[in-house]
Amino acid sequence: MDRTGGSGGGSDRRQTEESKPLLGEMSAPEGNKMGAVPCRRALLHCNGMRYKLLQEGDIQVCVIRHPRTFLSKILTSKFLRRWEPHHLTLADNSVASATPTGYMENSISYSAIEDVQLLSWENAPKYCLQLTIPGGTVLLQAANSYLRDQWFHSLQWKKKIYKYKKVLSNPSRWEVVLKEIRTLVDMALTSPLQDDSIHQAPLEIVSKLLSENNNLTTQDHESIIVAIAPLLENNHPPPDLCEFFCKHCRERPRSMVVIEVFTPVVQRILKHNMDFGKCPRLRLFTQEYILALNELNAGMEVVKKFIHSMHGPTGQCPHPRVLPNLVAVCLAAIYSCYEEFINSRDNSPSLKEIRNGCQQQCDRKPNLPLRLLHTSPDLVSQEATLTESRLKPVIVTSNEIHVEVERNNTANQKMTANVGNDSEPNLIDCLMVSPTCSTMSIELSAQADRILGCYVEILKMLSDYDDWRPALASLLQPIPFPKEALAHEKFTKELKYVIQRFAEDPRQEVHSCLLSVRAGKDGWFQLYSPGGVACDDDGELFASMVHILMGSCYKTKKFLLSLAENKLGPCMLLALRGNQTMVEILCLMLEYNIIDNNDTQLQIISTLESTDVGKRMYEQLCDRQRELKELQRKGGPTRLTLPSKSTDADLARLLSSGSFGNLENLSLAFTNVTSACAEHLIKLPSLKQLNLWSTQFGDAGLRLLSEHLTMLQVLNLCETPVTDAGLLALSSMKSLCSLNMNSTKLSADTYEDLKAKLPNLKEVDVRYTEAW
């Protein structure tokens, strides 16, 4: 009876095992279910050991076919059948061998495995596992106890995950399903296996369950989210689960689940995510979570507290990935606000066609509302000074965008297309329909307007943190916003606060990001200049940006040249209105002989004489120019040595008291001069030899000298604080034949670079440097 009923009993047992709830399965096995006294299970002790989940490996296999009641006799005997070496693979559904022969000719399904036990018996090999299957037993023998335990936990995990997938794939009652989910989560949290898939597998099971059952109540949603919350503390949610979370944020933004469960999940995403491009739904979930916070009663105050929690209480944020991730979320959200207009952009003329002034109507779809026209940069300065103009309004209307353009008829005749140039038109020029008067009004939906307001406010918050501002300025320097956003008056007006924070920051790495990221591409400096599409303050922000850039920009002459070429009209306009910074700019252009055209010079002079401050500064300029010419005419000493411990002020007073137009050799060795004295040194036209030994003359002064004193032949920088950043600028001083860099922070690479770029350099001292 036992022999014939053994197989049937195993089948009934398997059916009962799979049909019962999976609660309490993590409890340790006790006793011997087979009733064999000599056979016993090895009890597992919680020793803190951790194991990696096995997917495959080599192990000895022995299969015993027997009725259940004969197991004890077989195991107590001194003889067992032969052991076979197999390379087993733990697949999702079964255990299979790489060589399907012998004992493992057929794979063993997890559903057929009734139990997995650690096993030992008298006079038998050690480190064995027992897999109970219908009508027999599979014995696995490992090489050591650690490997045996690793196989044991991996097989248990695979078997239970397989059962959970089967049970939760066809749910009947949701209260039972919820209990199973909680048990699944507990199993993952208490498993001694340490592997990413241990936490990801339950999340994927729940994610699939939710995606296949869309008729859940709100309470079911929240119960499931709370149940899986412990798994999300150290794991990102999978894509389908992110979609479920996004839906919950949109439908129930005021739910306590958003604050209590989603907050640590989003914090982990922002702190640890490295690439939203590989997991865009994480970014979408973060975006929806922030919008849900904005829907609370406190609104942006809650968002502000969340941003502060991501930064931390100290002045320095300890998480370097938070800011780039927050900026990525903001950019994606702002892009989504204009997505409808961006998708319709394909119907509009391409930038190359705009540049060439041609449109192939036969190949083009119907015209779009927003049209971009390329204007000549010279036209900007000409139209800025016009006092009378005949305006002809052109109105293009649409259900999506309303564009009103006031265009000067005279200007239309002067616009020309640069045919033959393969480069695309400038972004700002394309957006700027008319430099004198252009208004673009893009009507967003109510939801898009709320999203835009929320995420622009976040950018403002980010700009308020001193330690985040340099990185934020660098991230926004390429202007990573769509053209439609830059043409939207509300967006550029709100974003102006961020640009002002950059302009007010005294650090050069911050306010230098206002300039374009590369030559030929406009930056924030151009966008908010008079005539730019974002300028709404008559150039006040532009003037402040010029002031801060001039105060720290080491390439002063180059910056003045760029202003003269591209922004001379706005500069003269603001100077005409009495802006002192622009008056100083125009005076410097005259003093450094930036302007070659006589008519333009006369126009600048007329502009300066139109205001009191301009007239006064121009008179001072004329005095300095006449004095300089007089000094040059009368001659003066060719050699001069400043007394030891002299300061910058002493040098300034000395040079202003006499005639030094013929000065060729100047020694400032062992004085207290700094880089500030460079402003006076560059006004010595005949200077050929300069000794700065043991002074505090640094990189900033060195860069200024390299621009203006190109005829310098001998330069002594021994024991000065100059570095590679300043020494590299010397490569433009082609007349240098003697250079002393003894005891400076010169590197070997910079030294080799200087030797290659200075053909006349004959005497060099690099002792006590890295190049020595």
PDB file of C-alpha atoms in Angstrom, residues 61 122-123 164 550 617 738:
ATOM      1  CA  VAL A  61      23.903  15.319  -8.149  1.00  0.00           C
ATOM      2  CA  GLU A 122      25.558   9.134   9.504  1.00  0.00           C
ATOM      3  CA  ASN A 123      28.331   7.697   7.354  1.00  0.00           C
ATOM      4  CA  TYR A 164       4.432  34.300  -5.977  1.00  0.00           C
ATOM      5  CA  MET A 550      34.327  94.295 -16.966  1.00  0.00           C
ATOM      6  CA  MET A 617      34.355 111.586 -17.970  1.00  0.00           C
ATOM      7  CA  SER A 738      64.357  86.219 -21.882  1.00  0.00           C
TER       8      SER A 738
END
